[in-house]
Amino acid sequence: MHDYLDDNQKKAVEALVELKRICDRHNIEFYLIAGSCLGAVRHKGMIPWDDDVDVGFLYDDWKKLKSVISDELQNGFSYIDNDIDSSYPRLFGKVLYDKKPCVDLFLLAKWTNKKWSGLLHWRIRIFAVEGFKFTLKKNKKACRPGDSKMVCIKNKMHFFIQSCIFFVLSPFVSTKWYVDIARKNEVYFEGLENDYCYINLYSVYSRKKEQIKREWVEDNPSLVEFEGEFYNTLSDTDAYLRHLYG
């Protein structure tokens, strides 16, 4: 491991090794994605200021992993998602150590390349996620550090309208209702045989940035070094990272 890693980062690396052990045992494939993919290419490990690891799974592997991970994790690691704890304010899973996040586990859902159909289901995703967070009182703040005044005003208006809608709905719907919408949205395009791509639905980035070309996923994966171990990532790693980060 790199000398600059702090204790939390070291646990994140150990958690990734533990996850790989479980996936290898059950023939489950996953990919280093987002900041962890960038870290592997640029640093051969953790980005110095990063604090966890990001990995992605296709749907069948995602289902298989969820069925075994809680029983298989060792060395003090545990797994949490909203199916295990309904108060957990995320729609993706995490591997934890001492209740601190180590690895984020994202579903890379099959998605359509058709503009309007994809946009509609992205809007459904936003509605489900923000409604889910509203019921748990975990919805994000309207303004973030670095936002311009105009962006902040626009976000505040959007946040106010959105909160009013969820408030009106709140006597009639539950947290589970929003979760069920999100879960159905995840698999809506699973049957597609043509004109599809993939998407990381629960990333903080935009729909366009998170759309992943099918060949990046379905061609032979690239192998990258991450803190002394080797892991799969998307096939055209350079194109993926340029697409996501510019």
PDB file of C-alpha atoms in Angstrom:
ATOM      1  CA  MET A   1       0.000   0.000   0.000  1.00  0.00           C
ATOM      2  CA  HIS A   2       1.027   3.601  -0.522  1.00  0.00           C
ATOM      3  CA  ASP A   3       2.650   5.309   2.469  1.00  0.00           C
ATOM      4  CA  TYR A   4       0.216   8.237   2.289  1.00  0.00           C
ATOM      5  CA  LEU A   5      -2.877   6.133   3.077  1.00  0.00           C
ATOM      6  CA  ASP A   6      -4.544   6.833   6.413  1.00  0.00           C
ATOM      7  CA  ASP A   7      -6.238   4.136   8.515  1.00  0.00           C
ATOM      8  CA  ASN A   8      -9.640   4.558   6.865  1.00  0.00           C
ATOM      9  CA  GLN A   9      -8.142   4.322   3.383  1.00  0.00           C
ATOM     10  CA  LYS A  10      -6.205   1.191   4.369  1.00  0.00           C
ATOM     11  CA  LYS A  11      -9.441  -0.409   5.570  1.00  0.00           C
ATOM     12  CA  ALA A  12     -11.076   0.498   2.254  1.00  0.00           C
ATOM     13  CA  VAL A  13      -8.266  -1.303   0.410  1.00  0.00           C
ATOM     14  CA  GLU A  14      -8.608  -4.326   2.713  1.00  0.00           C
ATOM     15  CA  ALA A  15     -12.364  -4.319   2.117  1.00  0.00           C
ATOM     16  CA  LEU A  16     -11.783  -4.372  -1.652  1.00  0.00           C
ATOM     17  CA  VAL A  17      -9.483  -7.386  -1.274  1.00  0.00           C
ATOM     18  CA  GLU A  18     -12.155  -9.101   0.825  1.00  0.00           C
ATOM     19  CA  LEU A  19     -14.807  -8.304  -1.782  1.00  0.00           C
ATOM     20  CA  LYS A  20     -12.601  -9.769  -4.524  1.00  0.00           C
ATOM     21  CA  ARG A  21     -12.164 -12.956  -2.499  1.00  0.00           C
ATOM     22  CA  ILE A  22     -15.935 -13.388  -2.251  1.00  0.00           C
ATOM     23  CA  CYS A  23     -16.530 -12.561  -5.917  1.00  0.00           C
ATOM     24  CA  ASP A  24     -13.820 -14.955  -7.103  1.00  0.00           C
ATOM     25  CA  ARG A  25     -15.300 -17.720  -4.962  1.00  0.00           C
ATOM     26  CA  HIS A  26     -18.777 -17.237  -6.441  1.00  0.00           C
ATOM     27  CA  ASN A  27     -17.708 -16.385 -10.008  1.00  0.00           C
ATOM     28  CA  ILE A  28     -19.021 -12.827  -9.752  1.00  0.00           C
ATOM     29  CA  GLU A  29     -17.494 -10.124 -11.938  1.00  0.00           C
ATOM     30  CA  PHE A  30     -17.105  -6.497 -10.926  1.00  0.00           C
ATOM     31  CA  TYR A  31     -15.320  -3.412 -12.237  1.00  0.00           C
ATOM     32  CA  LEU A  32     -13.394  -0.602 -10.612  1.00  0.00           C
ATOM     33  CA  ILE A  33     -15.265   2.534 -11.672  1.00  0.00           C
ATOM     34  CA  ALA A  34     -15.299   6.321 -11.187  1.00  0.00           C
ATOM     35  CA  GLY A  35     -12.641   7.696  -8.814  1.00  0.00           C
ATOM     36  CA  SER A  36     -11.199   4.256  -8.077  1.00  0.00           C
ATOM     37  CA  CYS A  37     -10.656   3.600 -11.780  1.00  0.00           C
ATOM     38  CA  LEU A  38      -9.006   7.021 -12.084  1.00  0.00           C
ATOM     39  CA  GLY A  39      -6.874   6.277  -9.018  1.00  0.00           C
ATOM     40  CA  ALA A  40      -5.764   2.949 -10.463  1.00  0.00           C
ATOM     41  CA  VAL A  41      -4.651   4.591 -13.714  1.00  0.00           C
ATOM     42  CA  ARG A  42      -3.069   7.681 -12.168  1.00  0.00           C
ATOM     43  CA  HIS A  43      -1.748   6.425  -8.811  1.00  0.00           C
ATOM     44  CA  LYS A  44      -1.943   2.603  -9.069  1.00  0.00           C
ATOM     45  CA  GLY A  45      -4.221   2.855  -6.046  1.00  0.00           C
ATOM     46  CA  MET A  46      -6.238   5.263  -3.931  1.00  0.00           C
ATOM     47  CA  ILE A  47      -6.364   8.909  -4.922  1.00  0.00           C
ATOM     48  CA  PRO A  48      -4.673  10.589  -1.916  1.00  0.00           C
ATOM     49  CA  TRP A  49      -7.780  12.573  -0.936  1.00  0.00           C
ATOM     50  CA  ASP A  50     -10.316   9.810  -1.662  1.00  0.00           C
ATOM     51  CA  ASP A  51     -11.859   7.927   1.250  1.00  0.00           C
ATOM     52  CA  ASP A  52     -13.549   4.862  -0.260  1.00  0.00           C
ATOM     53  CA  VAL A  53     -13.581   2.556  -3.288  1.00  0.00           C
ATOM     54  CA  ASP A  54     -16.180   2.528  -6.094  1.00  0.00           C
ATOM     55  CA  VAL A  55     -17.082  -0.711  -7.868  1.00  0.00           C
ATOM     56  CA  GLY A  56     -19.816  -1.616 -10.357  1.00  0.00           C
ATOM     57  CA  PHE A  57     -21.744  -4.811 -11.107  1.00  0.00           C
ATOM     58  CA  LEU A  58     -24.050  -5.895 -13.908  1.00  0.00           C
ATOM     59  CA  TYR A  59     -27.518  -6.948 -12.817  1.00  0.00           C
ATOM     60  CA  ASP A  60     -27.082 -10.740 -12.632  1.00  0.00           C
ATOM     61  CA  ASP A  61     -23.809 -10.403 -10.725  1.00  0.00           C
ATOM     62  CA  TRP A  62     -25.395  -7.746  -8.499  1.00  0.00           C
ATOM     63  CA  LYS A  63     -28.219 -10.121  -7.536  1.00  0.00           C
ATOM     64  CA  LYS A  64     -25.820 -12.984  -6.904  1.00  0.00           C
ATOM     65  CA  LEU A  65     -23.549 -10.851  -4.744  1.00  0.00           C
ATOM     66  CA  LYS A  66     -26.427  -9.555  -2.611  1.00  0.00           C
ATOM     67  CA  SER A  67     -27.478 -13.129  -1.867  1.00  0.00           C
ATOM     68  CA  VAL A  68     -24.081 -14.097  -0.403  1.00  0.00           C
ATOM     69  CA  ILE A  69     -22.154 -11.043   0.745  1.00  0.00           C
ATOM     70  CA  SER A  70     -23.584 -10.637   4.255  1.00  0.00           C
ATOM     71  CA  ASP A  71     -22.752 -14.254   5.139  1.00  0.00           C
ATOM     72  CA  GLU A  72     -19.362 -14.259   3.431  1.00  0.00           C
ATOM     73  CA  LEU A  73     -17.723 -11.071   4.734  1.00  0.00           C
ATOM     74  CA  GLN A  74     -14.990 -11.644   7.322  1.00  0.00           C
ATOM     75  CA  ASN A  75     -12.392  -9.693   9.327  1.00  0.00           C
ATOM     76  CA  GLY A  76     -14.880  -7.275  10.869  1.00  0.00           C
ATOM     77  CA  PHE A  77     -16.432  -6.087   7.584  1.00  0.00           C
ATOM     78  CA  SER A  78     -20.203  -5.853   7.103  1.00  0.00           C
ATOM     79  CA  TYR A  79     -22.597  -5.015   4.306  1.00  0.00           C
ATOM     80  CA  ILE A  80     -25.544  -2.623   4.315  1.00  0.00           C
ATOM     81  CA  ASP A  81     -28.180  -1.523   1.834  1.00  0.00           C
ATOM     82  CA  ASN A  82     -31.778  -0.368   1.984  1.00  0.00           C
ATOM     83  CA  ASP A  83     -33.110  -3.925   1.783  1.00  0.00           C
ATOM     84  CA  ILE A  84     -31.274  -4.761   5.008  1.00  0.00           C
ATOM     85  CA  ASP A  85     -31.977  -1.486   6.828  1.00  0.00           C
ATOM     86  CA  SER A  86     -34.950   0.544   5.563  1.00  0.00           C
ATOM     87  CA  SER A  87     -33.589   3.682   7.288  1.00  0.00           C
ATOM     88  CA  TYR A  88     -30.332   3.510   5.320  1.00  0.00           C
ATOM     89  CA  PRO A  89     -30.415   6.626   3.079  1.00  0.00           C
ATOM     90  CA  ARG A  90     -28.837   5.145  -0.063  1.00  0.00           C
ATOM     91  CA  LEU A  91     -30.150   3.013  -2.914  1.00  0.00           C
ATOM     92  CA  PHE A  92     -26.779   1.342  -3.459  1.00  0.00           C
ATOM     93  CA  GLY A  93     -24.882  -0.922  -1.071  1.00  0.00           C
ATOM     94  CA  LYS A  94     -21.768  -0.338   1.002  1.00  0.00           C
ATOM     95  CA  VAL A  95     -19.156  -2.502   2.667  1.00  0.00           C
ATOM     96  CA  LEU A  96     -18.457  -1.068   6.125  1.00  0.00           C
ATOM     97  CA  TYR A  97     -15.856  -1.435   8.829  1.00  0.00           C
ATOM     98  CA  ASP A  98     -16.839  -0.225  12.292  1.00  0.00           C
ATOM     99  CA  LYS A  99     -19.823   1.528  10.623  1.00  0.00           C
ATOM    100  CA  LYS A 100     -17.476   3.537   8.380  1.00  0.00           C
ATOM    101  CA  PRO A 101     -17.876   3.219   4.575  1.00  0.00           C
ATOM    102  CA  CYS A 102     -15.134   1.362   2.720  1.00  0.00           C
ATOM    103  CA  VAL A 103     -16.527   0.260  -0.657  1.00  0.00           C
ATOM    104  CA  ASP A 104     -19.530   1.618  -2.582  1.00  0.00           C
ATOM    105  CA  LEU A 105     -21.252  -1.075  -4.667  1.00  0.00           C
ATOM    106  CA  PHE A 106     -23.138   0.320  -7.666  1.00  0.00           C
ATOM    107  CA  LEU A 107     -25.454  -1.393 -10.113  1.00  0.00           C
ATOM    108  CA  LEU A 108     -24.518  -0.757 -13.750  1.00  0.00           C
ATOM    109  CA  ALA A 109     -28.043  -1.029 -15.139  1.00  0.00           C
ATOM    110  CA  LYS A 110     -28.865  -1.767 -18.744  1.00  0.00           C
ATOM    111  CA  TRP A 111     -30.130   1.462 -20.326  1.00  0.00           C
ATOM    112  CA  THR A 112     -31.557   2.625 -23.640  1.00  0.00           C
ATOM    113  CA  ASN A 113     -29.715   4.719 -26.212  1.00  0.00           C
ATOM    114  CA  LYS A 114     -33.033   6.307 -27.214  1.00  0.00           C
ATOM    115  CA  LYS A 115     -32.951   9.894 -26.018  1.00  0.00           C
ATOM    116  CA  TRP A 116     -36.524  10.498 -24.842  1.00  0.00           C
ATOM    117  CA  SER A 117     -37.082   7.092 -23.291  1.00  0.00           C
ATOM    118  CA  GLY A 118     -33.787   7.349 -21.413  1.00  0.00           C
ATOM    119  CA  LEU A 119     -34.590  10.898 -20.287  1.00  0.00           C
ATOM    120  CA  LEU A 120     -38.034   9.856 -18.995  1.00  0.00           C
ATOM    121  CA  HIS A 121     -36.597   7.051 -16.903  1.00  0.00           C
ATOM    122  CA  TRP A 122     -33.823   9.291 -15.604  1.00  0.00           C
ATOM    123  CA  ARG A 123     -36.533  11.696 -14.419  1.00  0.00           C
ATOM    124  CA  ILE A 124     -38.276   8.762 -12.732  1.00  0.00           C
ATOM    125  CA  ARG A 125     -34.968   7.940 -11.076  1.00  0.00           C
ATOM    126  CA  ILE A 126     -34.633  11.518  -9.788  1.00  0.00           C
ATOM    127  CA  PHE A 127     -38.225  11.494  -8.494  1.00  0.00           C
ATOM    128  CA  ALA A 128     -37.743   8.162  -6.705  1.00  0.00           C
ATOM    129  CA  VAL A 129     -34.359   9.032  -5.184  1.00  0.00           C
ATOM    130  CA  GLU A 130     -35.321  12.510  -4.003  1.00  0.00           C
ATOM    131  CA  GLY A 131     -38.686  11.317  -2.679  1.00  0.00           C
ATOM    132  CA  PHE A 132     -36.945   8.486  -0.851  1.00  0.00           C
ATOM    133  CA  LYS A 133     -34.483  10.926   0.748  1.00  0.00           C
ATOM    134  CA  PHE A 134     -37.306  13.334   1.625  1.00  0.00           C
ATOM    135  CA  THR A 135     -39.139  10.664   3.631  1.00  0.00           C
ATOM    136  CA  LEU A 136     -35.916   9.924   5.529  1.00  0.00           C
ATOM    137  CA  LYS A 137     -35.187  13.659   5.931  1.00  0.00           C
ATOM    138  CA  LYS A 138     -31.894  13.115   4.099  1.00  0.00           C
ATOM    139  CA  ASN A 139     -32.528  15.219   0.998  1.00  0.00           C
ATOM    140  CA  LYS A 140     -29.543  17.262  -0.109  1.00  0.00           C
ATOM    141  CA  LYS A 141     -29.166  20.997   0.404  1.00  0.00           C
ATOM    142  CA  ALA A 142     -30.128  23.301  -2.439  1.00  0.00           C
ATOM    143  CA  CYS A 143     -26.743  25.054  -2.637  1.00  0.00           C
ATOM    144  CA  ARG A 144     -23.246  23.658  -2.511  1.00  0.00           C
ATOM    145  CA  PRO A 145     -19.919  25.412  -1.941  1.00  0.00           C
ATOM    146  CA  GLY A 146     -18.699  26.880  -5.219  1.00  0.00           C
ATOM    147  CA  ASP A 147     -22.148  27.298  -6.794  1.00  0.00           C
ATOM    148  CA  SER A 148     -22.668  30.635  -8.523  1.00  0.00           C
ATOM    149  CA  LYS A 149     -25.435  32.953  -7.300  1.00  0.00           C
ATOM    150  CA  MET A 150     -27.633  32.143 -10.302  1.00  0.00           C
ATOM    151  CA  VAL A 151     -27.129  28.399  -9.920  1.00  0.00           C
ATOM    152  CA  CYS A 152     -27.944  28.693  -6.231  1.00  0.00           C
ATOM    153  CA  ILE A 153     -31.171  30.620  -6.931  1.00  0.00           C
ATOM    154  CA  LYS A 154     -32.213  28.101  -9.575  1.00  0.00           C
ATOM    155  CA  ASN A 155     -31.464  25.173  -7.255  1.00  0.00           C
ATOM    156  CA  LYS A 156     -33.368  26.770  -4.384  1.00  0.00           C
ATOM    157  CA  MET A 157     -36.458  27.211  -6.580  1.00  0.00           C
ATOM    158  CA  HIS A 158     -36.205  23.637  -7.812  1.00  0.00           C
ATOM    159  CA  PHE A 159     -35.653  22.383  -4.258  1.00  0.00           C
ATOM    160  CA  PHE A 160     -38.700  24.318  -2.971  1.00  0.00           C
ATOM    161  CA  ILE A 161     -41.033  22.995  -5.696  1.00  0.00           C
ATOM    162  CA  GLN A 162     -39.741  19.467  -5.244  1.00  0.00           C
ATOM    163  CA  SER A 163     -40.193  19.628  -1.453  1.00  0.00           C
ATOM    164  CA  CYS A 164     -43.777  20.881  -1.868  1.00  0.00           C
ATOM    165  CA  ILE A 165     -44.613  17.948  -4.150  1.00  0.00           C
ATOM    166  CA  PHE A 166     -43.163  15.403  -1.737  1.00  0.00           C
ATOM    167  CA  PHE A 167     -44.889  17.084   1.211  1.00  0.00           C
ATOM    168  CA  VAL A 168     -48.282  16.835  -0.527  1.00  0.00           C
ATOM    169  CA  LEU A 169     -47.644  13.178  -1.339  1.00  0.00           C
ATOM    170  CA  SER A 170     -46.314  12.274   2.117  1.00  0.00           C
ATOM    171  CA  PRO A 171     -49.677  11.337   3.741  1.00  0.00           C
ATOM    172  CA  PHE A 172     -50.380   8.876   0.924  1.00  0.00           C
ATOM    173  CA  VAL A 173     -47.054   7.172   0.175  1.00  0.00           C
ATOM    174  CA  SER A 174     -44.248   5.550   2.170  1.00  0.00           C
ATOM    175  CA  THR A 175     -40.497   5.313   1.844  1.00  0.00           C
ATOM    176  CA  LYS A 176     -40.973   1.814   0.424  1.00  0.00           C
ATOM    177  CA  TRP A 177     -43.134   3.209  -2.380  1.00  0.00           C
ATOM    178  CA  TYR A 178     -40.238   5.331  -3.634  1.00  0.00           C
ATOM    179  CA  VAL A 179     -37.821   2.407  -3.243  1.00  0.00           C
ATOM    180  CA  ASP A 180     -40.139   0.141  -5.265  1.00  0.00           C
ATOM    181  CA  ILE A 181     -40.269   2.724  -8.073  1.00  0.00           C
ATOM    182  CA  ALA A 182     -36.460   2.955  -8.075  1.00  0.00           C
ATOM    183  CA  ARG A 183     -36.039  -0.839  -8.148  1.00  0.00           C
ATOM    184  CA  LYS A 184     -38.463  -1.233 -11.062  1.00  0.00           C
ATOM    185  CA  ASN A 185     -36.667   1.554 -12.900  1.00  0.00           C
ATOM    186  CA  GLU A 186     -33.344  -0.268 -12.429  1.00  0.00           C
ATOM    187  CA  VAL A 187     -34.508  -3.287 -14.446  1.00  0.00           C
ATOM    188  CA  TYR A 188     -36.865  -1.607 -16.917  1.00  0.00           C
ATOM    189  CA  PHE A 189     -34.439  -2.031 -19.823  1.00  0.00           C
ATOM    190  CA  GLU A 190     -33.001  -5.439 -18.836  1.00  0.00           C
ATOM    191  CA  GLY A 191     -34.720  -7.217 -21.733  1.00  0.00           C
ATOM    192  CA  LEU A 192     -33.245  -4.992 -24.436  1.00  0.00           C
ATOM    193  CA  GLU A 193     -31.332  -6.865 -27.120  1.00  0.00           C
ATOM    194  CA  ASN A 194     -30.503  -3.924 -29.391  1.00  0.00           C
ATOM    195  CA  ASP A 195     -29.595  -0.236 -29.108  1.00  0.00           C
ATOM    196  CA  TYR A 196     -28.656  -0.268 -25.434  1.00  0.00           C
ATOM    197  CA  CYS A 197     -25.890   0.961 -23.180  1.00  0.00           C
ATOM    198  CA  TYR A 198     -25.338   0.878 -19.406  1.00  0.00           C
ATOM    199  CA  ILE A 199     -25.642   3.488 -16.693  1.00  0.00           C
ATOM    200  CA  ASN A 200     -24.590   4.008 -13.085  1.00  0.00           C
ATOM    201  CA  LEU A 201     -27.999   5.146 -11.831  1.00  0.00           C
ATOM    202  CA  TYR A 202     -27.011   6.251  -8.341  1.00  0.00           C
ATOM    203  CA  SER A 203     -23.897   8.259  -9.083  1.00  0.00           C
ATOM    204  CA  VAL A 204     -23.722  11.964  -8.244  1.00  0.00           C
ATOM    205  CA  TYR A 205     -22.935  12.760 -11.876  1.00  0.00           C
ATOM    206  CA  SER A 206     -25.375  13.561 -14.668  1.00  0.00           C
ATOM    207  CA  ARG A 207     -27.190  11.094 -16.888  1.00  0.00           C
ATOM    208  CA  LYS A 208     -25.005  11.914 -19.885  1.00  0.00           C
ATOM    209  CA  LYS A 209     -21.774  11.489 -17.941  1.00  0.00           C
ATOM    210  CA  GLU A 210     -22.891   8.224 -16.352  1.00  0.00           C
ATOM    211  CA  GLN A 211     -24.030   6.540 -19.576  1.00  0.00           C
ATOM    212  CA  ILE A 212     -21.496   3.817 -20.355  1.00  0.00           C
ATOM    213  CA  LYS A 213     -21.068   2.426 -23.855  1.00  0.00           C
ATOM    214  CA  ARG A 214     -21.956  -1.261 -24.099  1.00  0.00           C
ATOM    215  CA  GLU A 215     -18.594  -2.148 -25.661  1.00  0.00           C
ATOM    216  CA  TRP A 216     -16.772  -0.690 -22.638  1.00  0.00           C
ATOM    217  CA  VAL A 217     -18.649  -3.223 -20.510  1.00  0.00           C
ATOM    218  CA  GLU A 218     -19.036  -6.206 -22.825  1.00  0.00           C
ATOM    219  CA  ASP A 219     -15.603  -6.274 -24.495  1.00  0.00           C
ATOM    220  CA  ASN A 220     -12.773  -7.921 -22.586  1.00  0.00           C
ATOM    221  CA  PRO A 221     -12.126  -5.868 -19.418  1.00  0.00           C
ATOM    222  CA  SER A 222      -8.886  -4.015 -18.827  1.00  0.00           C
ATOM    223  CA  LEU A 223      -6.737  -5.056 -15.874  1.00  0.00           C
ATOM    224  CA  VAL A 224      -5.426  -2.305 -13.594  1.00  0.00           C
ATOM    225  CA  GLU A 225      -3.225  -2.272 -10.511  1.00  0.00           C
ATOM    226  CA  PHE A 226      -4.746  -0.946  -7.290  1.00  0.00           C
ATOM    227  CA  GLU A 227      -2.606  -0.923  -4.138  1.00  0.00           C
ATOM    228  CA  GLY A 228      -0.655  -4.026  -5.131  1.00  0.00           C
ATOM    229  CA  GLU A 229      -3.596  -6.108  -6.418  1.00  0.00           C
ATOM    230  CA  PHE A 230      -5.044  -6.315  -9.922  1.00  0.00           C
ATOM    231  CA  TYR A 231      -8.706  -5.707 -10.765  1.00  0.00           C
ATOM    232  CA  ASN A 232     -10.951  -5.498 -13.798  1.00  0.00           C
ATOM    233  CA  THR A 233     -12.160  -2.183 -15.096  1.00  0.00           C
ATOM    234  CA  LEU A 234     -13.997  -1.139 -18.252  1.00  0.00           C
ATOM    235  CA  SER A 235     -12.363  -2.181 -21.512  1.00  0.00           C
ATOM    236  CA  ASP A 236     -11.559   1.255 -22.963  1.00  0.00           C
ATOM    237  CA  THR A 237     -10.437   2.794 -19.687  1.00  0.00           C
ATOM    238  CA  ASP A 238      -9.106   5.990 -21.232  1.00  0.00           C
ATOM    239  CA  ALA A 239     -12.314   6.701 -23.167  1.00  0.00           C
ATOM    240  CA  TYR A 240     -14.431   5.976 -20.079  1.00  0.00           C
ATOM    241  CA  LEU A 241     -12.429   8.305 -17.835  1.00  0.00           C
ATOM    242  CA  ARG A 242     -12.379  11.095 -20.435  1.00  0.00           C
ATOM    243  CA  HIS A 243     -16.131  10.722 -20.840  1.00  0.00           C
ATOM    244  CA  LEU A 244     -16.737  10.907 -17.076  1.00  0.00           C
ATOM    245  CA  TYR A 245     -14.169  13.517 -16.051  1.00  0.00           C
ATOM    246  CA  GLY A 246     -13.348  15.425 -19.221  1.00  0.00           C
TER     247      GLY A 246
END
